[in-house]
mmCIF file of C-alpha atoms and ligand atoms in Angstrom:
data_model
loop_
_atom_site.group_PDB
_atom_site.id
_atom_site.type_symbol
_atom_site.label_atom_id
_atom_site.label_comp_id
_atom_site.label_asym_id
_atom_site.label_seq_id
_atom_site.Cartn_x
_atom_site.Cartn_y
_atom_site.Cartn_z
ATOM 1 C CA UNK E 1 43.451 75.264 -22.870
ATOM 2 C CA UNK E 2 42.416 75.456 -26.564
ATOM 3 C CA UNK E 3 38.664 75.754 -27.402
ATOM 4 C CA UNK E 4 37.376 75.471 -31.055
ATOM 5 C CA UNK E 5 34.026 77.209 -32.341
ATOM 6 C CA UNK E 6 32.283 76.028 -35.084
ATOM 7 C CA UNK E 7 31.001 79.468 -36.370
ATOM 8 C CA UNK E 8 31.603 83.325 -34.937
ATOM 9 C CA UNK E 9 29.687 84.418 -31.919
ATOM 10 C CA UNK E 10 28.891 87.772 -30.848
ATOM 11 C CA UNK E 11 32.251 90.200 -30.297
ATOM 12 C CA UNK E 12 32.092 90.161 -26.695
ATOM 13 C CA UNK E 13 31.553 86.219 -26.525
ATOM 14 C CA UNK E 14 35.092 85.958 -28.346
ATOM 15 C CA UNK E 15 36.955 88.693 -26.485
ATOM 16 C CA UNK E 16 36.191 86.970 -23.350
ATOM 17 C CA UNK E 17 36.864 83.132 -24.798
ATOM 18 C CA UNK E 18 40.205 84.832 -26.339
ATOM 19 C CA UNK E 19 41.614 86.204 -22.682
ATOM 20 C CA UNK E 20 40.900 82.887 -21.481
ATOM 21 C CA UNK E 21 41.958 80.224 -24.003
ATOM 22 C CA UNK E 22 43.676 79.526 -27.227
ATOM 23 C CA UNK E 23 40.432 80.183 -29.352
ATOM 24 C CA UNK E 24 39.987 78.474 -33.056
ATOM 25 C CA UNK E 25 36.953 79.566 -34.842
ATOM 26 C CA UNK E 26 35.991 78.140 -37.961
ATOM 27 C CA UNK E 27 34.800 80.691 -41.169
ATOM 28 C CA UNK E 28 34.383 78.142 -43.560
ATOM 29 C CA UNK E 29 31.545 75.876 -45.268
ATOM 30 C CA UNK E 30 28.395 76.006 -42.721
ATOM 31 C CA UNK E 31 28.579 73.257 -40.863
ATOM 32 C CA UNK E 32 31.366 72.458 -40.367
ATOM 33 C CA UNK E 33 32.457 69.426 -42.837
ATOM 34 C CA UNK E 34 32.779 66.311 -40.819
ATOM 35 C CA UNK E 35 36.171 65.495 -41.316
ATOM 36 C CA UNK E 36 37.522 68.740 -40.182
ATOM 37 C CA UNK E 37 35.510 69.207 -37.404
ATOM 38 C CA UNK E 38 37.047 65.434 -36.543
ATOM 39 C CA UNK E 39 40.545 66.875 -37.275
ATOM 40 C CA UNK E 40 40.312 70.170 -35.666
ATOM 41 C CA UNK E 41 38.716 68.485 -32.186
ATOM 42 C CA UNK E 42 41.164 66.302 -31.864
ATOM 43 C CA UNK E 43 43.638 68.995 -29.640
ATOM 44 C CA UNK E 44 40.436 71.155 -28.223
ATOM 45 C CA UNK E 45 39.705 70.944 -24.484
ATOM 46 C CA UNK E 46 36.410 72.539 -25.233
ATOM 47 C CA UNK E 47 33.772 72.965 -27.979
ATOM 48 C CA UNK E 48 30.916 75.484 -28.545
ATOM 49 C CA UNK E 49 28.811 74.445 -31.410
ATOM 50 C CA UNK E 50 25.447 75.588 -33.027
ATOM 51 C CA UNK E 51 22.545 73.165 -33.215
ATOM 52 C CA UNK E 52 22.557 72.735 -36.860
ATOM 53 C CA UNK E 53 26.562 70.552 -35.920
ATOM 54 C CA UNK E 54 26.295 66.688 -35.778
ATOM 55 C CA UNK E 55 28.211 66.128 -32.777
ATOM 56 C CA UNK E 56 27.779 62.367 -32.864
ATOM 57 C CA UNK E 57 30.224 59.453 -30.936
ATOM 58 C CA UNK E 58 32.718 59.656 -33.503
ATOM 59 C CA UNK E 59 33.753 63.486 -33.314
ATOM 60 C CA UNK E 60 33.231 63.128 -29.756
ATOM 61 C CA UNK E 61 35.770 60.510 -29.509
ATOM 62 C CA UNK E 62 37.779 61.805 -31.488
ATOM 63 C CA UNK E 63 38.351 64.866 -29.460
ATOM 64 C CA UNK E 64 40.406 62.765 -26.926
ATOM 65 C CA UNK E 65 41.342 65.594 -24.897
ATOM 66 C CA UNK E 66 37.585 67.450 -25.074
ATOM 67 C CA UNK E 67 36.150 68.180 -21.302
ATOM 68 C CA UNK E 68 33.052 70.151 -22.389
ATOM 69 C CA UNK E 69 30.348 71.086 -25.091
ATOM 70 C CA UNK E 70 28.738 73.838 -24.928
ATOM 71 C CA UNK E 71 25.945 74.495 -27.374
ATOM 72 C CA UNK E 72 24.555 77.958 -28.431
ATOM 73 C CA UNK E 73 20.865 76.336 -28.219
ATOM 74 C CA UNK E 74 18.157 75.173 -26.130
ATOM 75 C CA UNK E 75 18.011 71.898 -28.740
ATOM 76 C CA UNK E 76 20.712 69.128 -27.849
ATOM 77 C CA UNK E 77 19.677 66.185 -29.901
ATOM 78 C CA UNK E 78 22.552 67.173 -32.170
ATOM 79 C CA UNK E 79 25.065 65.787 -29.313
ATOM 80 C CA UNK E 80 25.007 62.192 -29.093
ATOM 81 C CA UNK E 81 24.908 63.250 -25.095
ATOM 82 C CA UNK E 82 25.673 59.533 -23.717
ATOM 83 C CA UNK E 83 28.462 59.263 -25.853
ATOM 84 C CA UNK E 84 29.987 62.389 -24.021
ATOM 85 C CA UNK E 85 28.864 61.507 -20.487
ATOM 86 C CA UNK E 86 30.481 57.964 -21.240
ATOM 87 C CA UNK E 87 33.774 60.015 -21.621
ATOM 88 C CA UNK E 88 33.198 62.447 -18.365
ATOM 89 C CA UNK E 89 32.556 65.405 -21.067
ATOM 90 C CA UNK E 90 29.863 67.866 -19.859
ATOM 91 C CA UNK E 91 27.456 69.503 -21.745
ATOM 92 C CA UNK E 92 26.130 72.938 -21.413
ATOM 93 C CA UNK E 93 22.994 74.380 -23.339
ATOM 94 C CA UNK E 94 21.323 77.667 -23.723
ATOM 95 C CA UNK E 95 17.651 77.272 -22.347
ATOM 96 C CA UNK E 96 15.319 79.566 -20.743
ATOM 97 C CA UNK E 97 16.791 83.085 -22.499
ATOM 98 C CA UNK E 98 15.021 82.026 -26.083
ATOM 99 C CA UNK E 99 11.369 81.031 -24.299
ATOM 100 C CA UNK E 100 9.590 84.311 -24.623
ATOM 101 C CA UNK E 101 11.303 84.781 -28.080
ATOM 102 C CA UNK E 102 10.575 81.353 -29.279
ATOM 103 C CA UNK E 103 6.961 82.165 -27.826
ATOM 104 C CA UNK E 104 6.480 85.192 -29.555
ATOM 105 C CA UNK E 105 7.250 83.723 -32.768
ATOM 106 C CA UNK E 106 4.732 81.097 -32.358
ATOM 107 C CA UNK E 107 2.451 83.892 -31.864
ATOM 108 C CA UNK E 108 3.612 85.874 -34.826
ATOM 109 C CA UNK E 109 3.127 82.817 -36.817
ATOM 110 C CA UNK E 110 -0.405 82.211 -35.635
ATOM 111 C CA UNK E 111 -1.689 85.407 -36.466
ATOM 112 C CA UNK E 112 0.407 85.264 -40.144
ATOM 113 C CA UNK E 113 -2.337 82.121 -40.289
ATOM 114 C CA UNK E 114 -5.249 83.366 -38.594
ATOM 115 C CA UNK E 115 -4.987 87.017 -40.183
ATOM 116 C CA UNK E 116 -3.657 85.907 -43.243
ATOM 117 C CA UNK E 117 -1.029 88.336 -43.051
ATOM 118 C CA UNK E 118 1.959 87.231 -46.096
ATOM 119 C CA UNK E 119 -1.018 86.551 -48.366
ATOM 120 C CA UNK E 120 -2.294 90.007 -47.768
ATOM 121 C CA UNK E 121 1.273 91.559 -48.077
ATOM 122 C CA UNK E 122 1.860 89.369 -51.361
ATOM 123 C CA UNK E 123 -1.240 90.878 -52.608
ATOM 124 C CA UNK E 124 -0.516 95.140 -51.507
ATOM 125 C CA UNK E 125 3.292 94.333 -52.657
ATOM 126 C CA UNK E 126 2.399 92.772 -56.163
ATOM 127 C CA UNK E 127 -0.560 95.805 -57.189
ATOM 128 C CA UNK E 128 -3.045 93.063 -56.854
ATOM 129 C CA UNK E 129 -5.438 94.456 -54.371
ATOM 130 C CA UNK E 130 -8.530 95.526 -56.263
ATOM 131 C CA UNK E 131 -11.814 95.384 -53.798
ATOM 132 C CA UNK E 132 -12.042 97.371 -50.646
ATOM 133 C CA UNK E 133 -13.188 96.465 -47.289
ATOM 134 C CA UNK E 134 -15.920 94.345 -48.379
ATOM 135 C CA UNK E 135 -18.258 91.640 -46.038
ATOM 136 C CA UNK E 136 -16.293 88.332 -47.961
ATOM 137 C CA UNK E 137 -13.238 90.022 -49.184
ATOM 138 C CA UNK E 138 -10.337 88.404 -47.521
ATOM 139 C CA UNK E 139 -10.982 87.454 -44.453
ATOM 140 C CA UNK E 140 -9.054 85.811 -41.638
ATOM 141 C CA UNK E 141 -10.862 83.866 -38.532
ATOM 142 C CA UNK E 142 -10.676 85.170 -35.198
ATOM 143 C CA UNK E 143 -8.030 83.767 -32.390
ATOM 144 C CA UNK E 144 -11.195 84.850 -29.879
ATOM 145 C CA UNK E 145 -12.388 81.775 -28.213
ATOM 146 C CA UNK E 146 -10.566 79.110 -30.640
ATOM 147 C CA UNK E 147 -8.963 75.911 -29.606
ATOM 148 C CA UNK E 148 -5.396 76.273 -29.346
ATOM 149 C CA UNK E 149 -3.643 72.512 -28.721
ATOM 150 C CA UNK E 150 0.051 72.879 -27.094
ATOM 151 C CA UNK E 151 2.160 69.360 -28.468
ATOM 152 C CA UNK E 152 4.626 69.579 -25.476
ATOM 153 C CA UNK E 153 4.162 71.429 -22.387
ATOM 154 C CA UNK E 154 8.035 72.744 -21.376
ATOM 155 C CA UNK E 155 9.074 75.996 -20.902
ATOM 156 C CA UNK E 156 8.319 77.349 -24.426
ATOM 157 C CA UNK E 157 4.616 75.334 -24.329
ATOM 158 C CA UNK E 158 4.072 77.354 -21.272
ATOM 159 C CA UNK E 159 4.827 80.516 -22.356
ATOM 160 C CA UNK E 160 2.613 79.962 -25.764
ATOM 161 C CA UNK E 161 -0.193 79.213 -23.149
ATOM 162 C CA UNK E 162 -0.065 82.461 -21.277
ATOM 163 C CA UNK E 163 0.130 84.362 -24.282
ATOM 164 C CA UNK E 164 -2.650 82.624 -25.691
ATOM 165 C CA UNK E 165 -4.988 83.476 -22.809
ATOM 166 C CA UNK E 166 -4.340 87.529 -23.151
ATOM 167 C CA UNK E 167 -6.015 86.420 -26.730
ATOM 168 C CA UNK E 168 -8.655 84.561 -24.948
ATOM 169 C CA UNK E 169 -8.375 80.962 -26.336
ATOM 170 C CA UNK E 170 -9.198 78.178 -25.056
ATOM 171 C CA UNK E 171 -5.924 76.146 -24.070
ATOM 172 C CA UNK E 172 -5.706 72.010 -24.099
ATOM 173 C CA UNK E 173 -1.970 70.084 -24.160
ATOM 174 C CA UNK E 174 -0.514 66.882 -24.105
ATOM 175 C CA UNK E 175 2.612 66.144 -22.709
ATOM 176 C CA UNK E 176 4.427 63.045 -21.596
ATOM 177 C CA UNK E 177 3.917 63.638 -18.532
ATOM 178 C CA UNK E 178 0.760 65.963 -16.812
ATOM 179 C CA UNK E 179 1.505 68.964 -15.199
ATOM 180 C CA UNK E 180 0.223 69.235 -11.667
ATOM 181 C CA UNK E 181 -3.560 70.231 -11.092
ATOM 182 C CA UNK E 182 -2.544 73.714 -9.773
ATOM 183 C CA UNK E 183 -0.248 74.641 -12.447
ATOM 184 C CA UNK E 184 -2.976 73.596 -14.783
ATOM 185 C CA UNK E 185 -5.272 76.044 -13.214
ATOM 186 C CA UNK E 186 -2.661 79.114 -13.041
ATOM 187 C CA UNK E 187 -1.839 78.604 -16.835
ATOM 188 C CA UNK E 188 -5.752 77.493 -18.073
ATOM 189 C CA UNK E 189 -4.773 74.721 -19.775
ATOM 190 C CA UNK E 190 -6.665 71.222 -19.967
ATOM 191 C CA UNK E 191 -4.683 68.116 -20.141
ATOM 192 C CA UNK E 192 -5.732 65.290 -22.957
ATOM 193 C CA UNK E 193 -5.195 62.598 -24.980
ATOM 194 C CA UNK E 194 -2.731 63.148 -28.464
ATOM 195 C CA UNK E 195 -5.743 62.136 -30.329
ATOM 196 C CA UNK E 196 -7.966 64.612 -28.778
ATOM 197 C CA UNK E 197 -5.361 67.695 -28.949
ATOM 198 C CA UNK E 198 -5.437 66.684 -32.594
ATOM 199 C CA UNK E 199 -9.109 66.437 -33.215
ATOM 200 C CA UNK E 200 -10.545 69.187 -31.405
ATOM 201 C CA UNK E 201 -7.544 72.187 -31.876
ATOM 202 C CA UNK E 202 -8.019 74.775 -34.036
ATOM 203 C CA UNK E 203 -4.561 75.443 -34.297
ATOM 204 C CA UNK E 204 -1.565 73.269 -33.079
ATOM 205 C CA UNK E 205 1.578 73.931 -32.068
ATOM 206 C CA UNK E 206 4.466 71.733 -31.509
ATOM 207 C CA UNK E 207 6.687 72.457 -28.595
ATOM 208 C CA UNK E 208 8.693 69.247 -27.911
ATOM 209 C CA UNK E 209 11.577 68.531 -28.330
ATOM 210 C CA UNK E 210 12.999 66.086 -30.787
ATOM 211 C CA UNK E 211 13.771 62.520 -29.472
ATOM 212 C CA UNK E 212 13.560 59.041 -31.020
ATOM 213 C CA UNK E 213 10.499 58.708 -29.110
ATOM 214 C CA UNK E 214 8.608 62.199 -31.054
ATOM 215 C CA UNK E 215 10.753 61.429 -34.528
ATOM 216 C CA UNK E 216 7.774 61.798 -37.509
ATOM 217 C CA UNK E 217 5.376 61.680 -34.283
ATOM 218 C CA UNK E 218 3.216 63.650 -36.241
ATOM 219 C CA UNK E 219 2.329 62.055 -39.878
ATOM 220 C CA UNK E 220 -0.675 61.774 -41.895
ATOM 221 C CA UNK E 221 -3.043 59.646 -39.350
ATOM 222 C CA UNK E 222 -2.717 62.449 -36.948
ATOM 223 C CA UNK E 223 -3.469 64.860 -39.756
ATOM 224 C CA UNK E 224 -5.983 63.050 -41.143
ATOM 225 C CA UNK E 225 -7.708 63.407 -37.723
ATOM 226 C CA UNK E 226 -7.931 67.381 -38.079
ATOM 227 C CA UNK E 227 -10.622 69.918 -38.498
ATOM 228 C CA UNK E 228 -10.360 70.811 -42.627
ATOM 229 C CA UNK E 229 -10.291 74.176 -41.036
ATOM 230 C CA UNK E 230 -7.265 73.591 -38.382
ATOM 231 C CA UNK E 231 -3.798 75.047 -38.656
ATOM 232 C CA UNK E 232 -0.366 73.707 -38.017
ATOM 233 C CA UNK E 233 2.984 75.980 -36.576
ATOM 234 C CA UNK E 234 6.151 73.803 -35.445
ATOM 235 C CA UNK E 235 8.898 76.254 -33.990
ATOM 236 C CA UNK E 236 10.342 72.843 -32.467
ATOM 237 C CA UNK E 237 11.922 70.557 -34.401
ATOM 238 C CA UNK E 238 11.594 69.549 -38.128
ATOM 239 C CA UNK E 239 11.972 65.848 -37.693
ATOM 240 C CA UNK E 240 9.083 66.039 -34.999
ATOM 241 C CA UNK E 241 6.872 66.162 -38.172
ATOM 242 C CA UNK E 242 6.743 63.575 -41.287
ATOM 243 C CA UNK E 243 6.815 66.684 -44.039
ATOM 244 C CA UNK E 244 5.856 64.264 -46.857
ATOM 245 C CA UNK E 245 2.830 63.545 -44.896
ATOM 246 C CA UNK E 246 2.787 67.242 -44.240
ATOM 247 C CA UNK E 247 2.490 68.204 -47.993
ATOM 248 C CA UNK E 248 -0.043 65.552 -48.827
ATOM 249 C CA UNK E 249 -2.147 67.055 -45.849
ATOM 250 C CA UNK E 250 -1.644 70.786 -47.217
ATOM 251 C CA UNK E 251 -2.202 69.790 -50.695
ATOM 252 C CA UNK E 252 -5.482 67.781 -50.281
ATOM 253 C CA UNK E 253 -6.738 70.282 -47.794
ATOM 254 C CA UNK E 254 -6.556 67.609 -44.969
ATOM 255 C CA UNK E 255 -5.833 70.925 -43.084
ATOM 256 C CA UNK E 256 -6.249 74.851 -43.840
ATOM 257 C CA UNK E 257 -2.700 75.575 -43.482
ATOM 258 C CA UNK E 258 0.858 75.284 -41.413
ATOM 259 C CA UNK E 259 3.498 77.604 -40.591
ATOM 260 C CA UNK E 260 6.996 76.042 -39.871
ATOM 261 C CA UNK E 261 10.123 77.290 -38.637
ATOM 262 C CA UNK E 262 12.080 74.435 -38.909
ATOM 263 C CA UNK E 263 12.527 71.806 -41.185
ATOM 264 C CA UNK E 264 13.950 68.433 -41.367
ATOM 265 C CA UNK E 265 16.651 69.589 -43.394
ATOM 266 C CA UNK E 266 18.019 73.049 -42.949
ATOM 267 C CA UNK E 267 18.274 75.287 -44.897
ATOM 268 C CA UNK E 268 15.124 73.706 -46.467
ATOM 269 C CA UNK E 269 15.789 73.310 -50.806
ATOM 270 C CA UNK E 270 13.726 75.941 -52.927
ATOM 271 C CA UNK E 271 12.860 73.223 -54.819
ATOM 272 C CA UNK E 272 11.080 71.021 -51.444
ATOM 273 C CA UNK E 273 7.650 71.191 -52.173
ATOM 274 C CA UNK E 274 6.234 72.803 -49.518
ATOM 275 C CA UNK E 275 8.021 75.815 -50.849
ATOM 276 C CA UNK E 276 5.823 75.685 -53.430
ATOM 277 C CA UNK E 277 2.563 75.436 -51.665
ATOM 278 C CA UNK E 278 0.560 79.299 -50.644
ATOM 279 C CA UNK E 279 -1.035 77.783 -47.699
ATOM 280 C CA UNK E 280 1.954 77.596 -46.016
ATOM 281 C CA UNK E 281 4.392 80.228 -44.553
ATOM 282 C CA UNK E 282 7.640 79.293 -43.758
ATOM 283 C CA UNK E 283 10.526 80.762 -42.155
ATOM 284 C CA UNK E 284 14.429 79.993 -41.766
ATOM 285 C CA UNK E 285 14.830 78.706 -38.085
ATOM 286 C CA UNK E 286 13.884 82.118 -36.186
ATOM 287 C CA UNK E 287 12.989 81.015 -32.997
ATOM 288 C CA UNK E 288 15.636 82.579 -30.594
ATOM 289 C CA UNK E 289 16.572 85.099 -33.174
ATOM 290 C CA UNK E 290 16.312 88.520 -31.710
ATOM 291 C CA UNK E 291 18.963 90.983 -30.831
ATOM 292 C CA UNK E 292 18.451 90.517 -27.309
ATOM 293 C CA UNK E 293 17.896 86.716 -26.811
ATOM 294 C CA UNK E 294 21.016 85.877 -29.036
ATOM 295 C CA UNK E 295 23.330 87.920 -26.952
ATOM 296 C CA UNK E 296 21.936 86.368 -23.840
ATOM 297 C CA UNK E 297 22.255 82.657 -25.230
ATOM 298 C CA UNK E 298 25.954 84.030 -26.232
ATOM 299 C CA UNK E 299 26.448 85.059 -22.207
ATOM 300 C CA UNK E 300 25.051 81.871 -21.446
ATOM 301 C CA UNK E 301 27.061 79.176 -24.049
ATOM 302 C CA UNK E 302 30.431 81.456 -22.893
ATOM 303 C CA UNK E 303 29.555 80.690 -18.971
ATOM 304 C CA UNK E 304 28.923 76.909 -19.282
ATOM 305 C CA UNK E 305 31.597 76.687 -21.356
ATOM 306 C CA UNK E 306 34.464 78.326 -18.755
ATOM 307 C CA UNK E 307 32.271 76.471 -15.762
ATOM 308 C CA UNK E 308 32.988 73.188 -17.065
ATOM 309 C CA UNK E 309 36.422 73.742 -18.505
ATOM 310 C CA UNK E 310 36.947 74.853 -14.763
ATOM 311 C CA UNK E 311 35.483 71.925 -13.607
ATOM 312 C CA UNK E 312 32.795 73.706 -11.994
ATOM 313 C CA UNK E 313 28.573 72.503 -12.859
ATOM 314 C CA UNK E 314 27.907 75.014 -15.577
ATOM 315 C CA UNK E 315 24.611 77.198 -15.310
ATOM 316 C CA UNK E 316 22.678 75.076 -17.749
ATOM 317 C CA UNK E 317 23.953 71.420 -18.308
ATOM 318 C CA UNK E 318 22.420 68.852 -20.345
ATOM 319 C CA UNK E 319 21.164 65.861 -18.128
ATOM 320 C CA UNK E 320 22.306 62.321 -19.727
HETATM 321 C C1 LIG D 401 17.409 76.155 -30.219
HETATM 322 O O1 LIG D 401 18.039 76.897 -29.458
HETATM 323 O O2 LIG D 401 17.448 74.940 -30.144
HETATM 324 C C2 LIG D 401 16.562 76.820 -31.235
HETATM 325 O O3 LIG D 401 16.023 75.920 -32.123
HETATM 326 C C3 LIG D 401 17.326 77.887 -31.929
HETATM 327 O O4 LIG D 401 16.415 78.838 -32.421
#
C-alpha cells in the first residue's frame, strides 16, 4: 500500500510507516500546495496530514483509492469528514495525549497575563528597568480567588479546570451541553449562560472546538459585555474568535488584554495588527508542542493510520 505524508514526522514514526508501506513524504512549500497534494493523493491508500492541510471533498475525491486519514491533531475541522465517510474513508485523530500540554499552556498564558510576565522580560532584556520593588511599580493581579470562565468544557476545558483550582479560582463554563451534577462537583465548576461566562469572568478561555456553529462565536457584543479589567487566552481555534472585533476590543480597552495561540490565519502576518498591539501576547500554535506529547501524538497518528489501512477501528477515529 502507498501512504503519502504531508510533512516529516518523528524518525521512529517513519521507520515504522517505511517497513510497512511505500511511504511519500512531502519537503516542500508548507502546506502542501493544493494541486499537488490533489496529484500526489490520487495513488495513496492512506494519508497522514497536519491540521494546518485543507483536506476538503475535492482532494478527498480525488484520492480514489484513499482508505484512511489520519491526522497528527486533536483538531479535525480541516477534513471535510462527511465527504470521507461518504466514500467509506476513516479518519483517525490524535486526542487525549496533547490535554495536559494544551492545559498547561493555557496556564502559562494566564499567568504571562496575570503576572505580566513578557512585559517584564521586555523591560530586564531592553535595560529599561529603573525603580525597584516599589508599592505601584508594576504590578500584576492575583489568580487567588478570580473568576476563571471555561468556553467549552471537553477534555482540554477539564483539565484547565483542575489546574485552576490548585490556584484557587473560582471556576464557571458553558458548554453545549451540561456536564452531569456530579462531575460538576468533582471538578468545581458552575454551569451558565454564554452571556454570564462573559460578564462575570475575569479571565476566559476558549476550549471548543471550531465548527460552523462556534465560527466568529466570539465578536465584539460578547466583548463588549466584559469587565474593562478581564482577559482573553484562545489555545482553540482562531476562527472561534472574530480578530477584527478582537483588535477593536484590545485597542479601545473593551478588555485588559488576550493571549492567543492560534490565529485565523497561520502563521499570523507581522504586519496583522494585533502584532502590533503590547497588551497582547501571542504565540505560534504551541498547544501540543512538547517533546513528549508530540512523540505520543506521532505513536498515536502511526497506529490509526495502520488500524484502518488494516481495516481494523483505529484507537482514535473521528465520528461523522
Ligand atoms: C491540535 O492538535 O489540533 C492542536 O491544535 C495542535 O496543537
Amino acid at each position: 500500500m502507498k501512504v503519502l505524508l504531508t510533512r516529516k514526522l518523528h524518525d521512529f514514526a517513519l521507520k515504522e510507516l517505511k517497513r510497512k508501506y511505500d511511504v511519500e513524504v512531502h519537503t516542500g512549500k508548507i502546506p502542501m500546495p493544493k494541486k499537488l497534494l490533489i496529484s500526489k493523493i490520487k495513488d495513496k491508500d492512506g494519508l497522514i496530514c497536519y491540521p494546518y492541510d485543507s483536506i476538503d471533498a475535492e482532494v478527498i475525491n480525488a484520492g480514489t483509492r484513499l482508505k484512511a486519514i489520519s491526522t497528527y491533531s486533536v483538531g479535525h475541522d480541516h477534513i471535510d469528514v462527511k465527504a470521507a465517510s461518504k466514500r467509506g474513508i476513516v479518519v483517525g485523530y490524535t486526542p487525549e495525549v496533547l490535554t495536559r500540554a494544551t492545559a498547561d499552556l493555557t496556564m502559562a498564558l494566564m499567568l504571562s497575563l496575570f503576572r505580566r510576565i513578557p512585559e517584564g522580560d521586555r523591560l530586564v532584556h531592553s535595560n529599561k528597568w529603573r525603580t525597584i520593588f516599589g508599592p505601584y511599580e508594576f504590578l500584576g493581579t492575583d489568580l487567588y480567588q478570580k473568576t476563571l470562565g471555561i468556553f467549552g468544557m471537553g477534555r482540554i476545558g477539564k483539565a484547565v479546570a483542575k489546574r485552576a483550582a490548585g490556584f484557587e479560582m473560582k471556576v464557571i463554563y458553558h458548554n453545549r451541553t451540561r456536564l452531569p451534577k456530579n462531575e460538576e462537583e468533582k471538578l468545581g465548576v458552575r454551569y451558565v449562560t454564554l452571556d454570564n461566562l462573559f460578564r462575570t469572568s475575569d479571565v476566559l478561555s476558549i476550549h471548543s472546538p471550531y465548527t460552523p456553529q462556534t465560527s466568529e462565536i466570539v465578536n465584539l457584543k460578547l466583548f463588549n459585555k466584559m469587565k474593562k479589567t478581564s482577559f482573553l487566552i484562545n489555545t482553540s481555534r482562531g476562527k472561534i474568535i472574530n480578530e477584527k472585533d478582537l483588535v477593536i476590543a484590545l485597542k479601545r480597552k473593551i478588555i485588559a488584554g488576550a493571549a492567543l495561540d492560534v490565529f485565523q490565519k497561520e502563521p499570523i502576518s507581522s504586519k496583522h495588527q494585533i502584532t502590533q498591539l503590547d497588551n497582547v501576547i501571542l504565540m505560534p500554535h504551541s498547544g501540543s508542542a512538547t517533546i513528549e506529547t508530540r512523540k505520543k501524538m506521532a505513536e498515536i497518528a502511526v497506529k490509526n493510520l495502520v488500524l484502518a489501512l488494516a481495516g481494523k477501528k483505529p484507537i482514535y477515529q473521528v465520528k461523522v
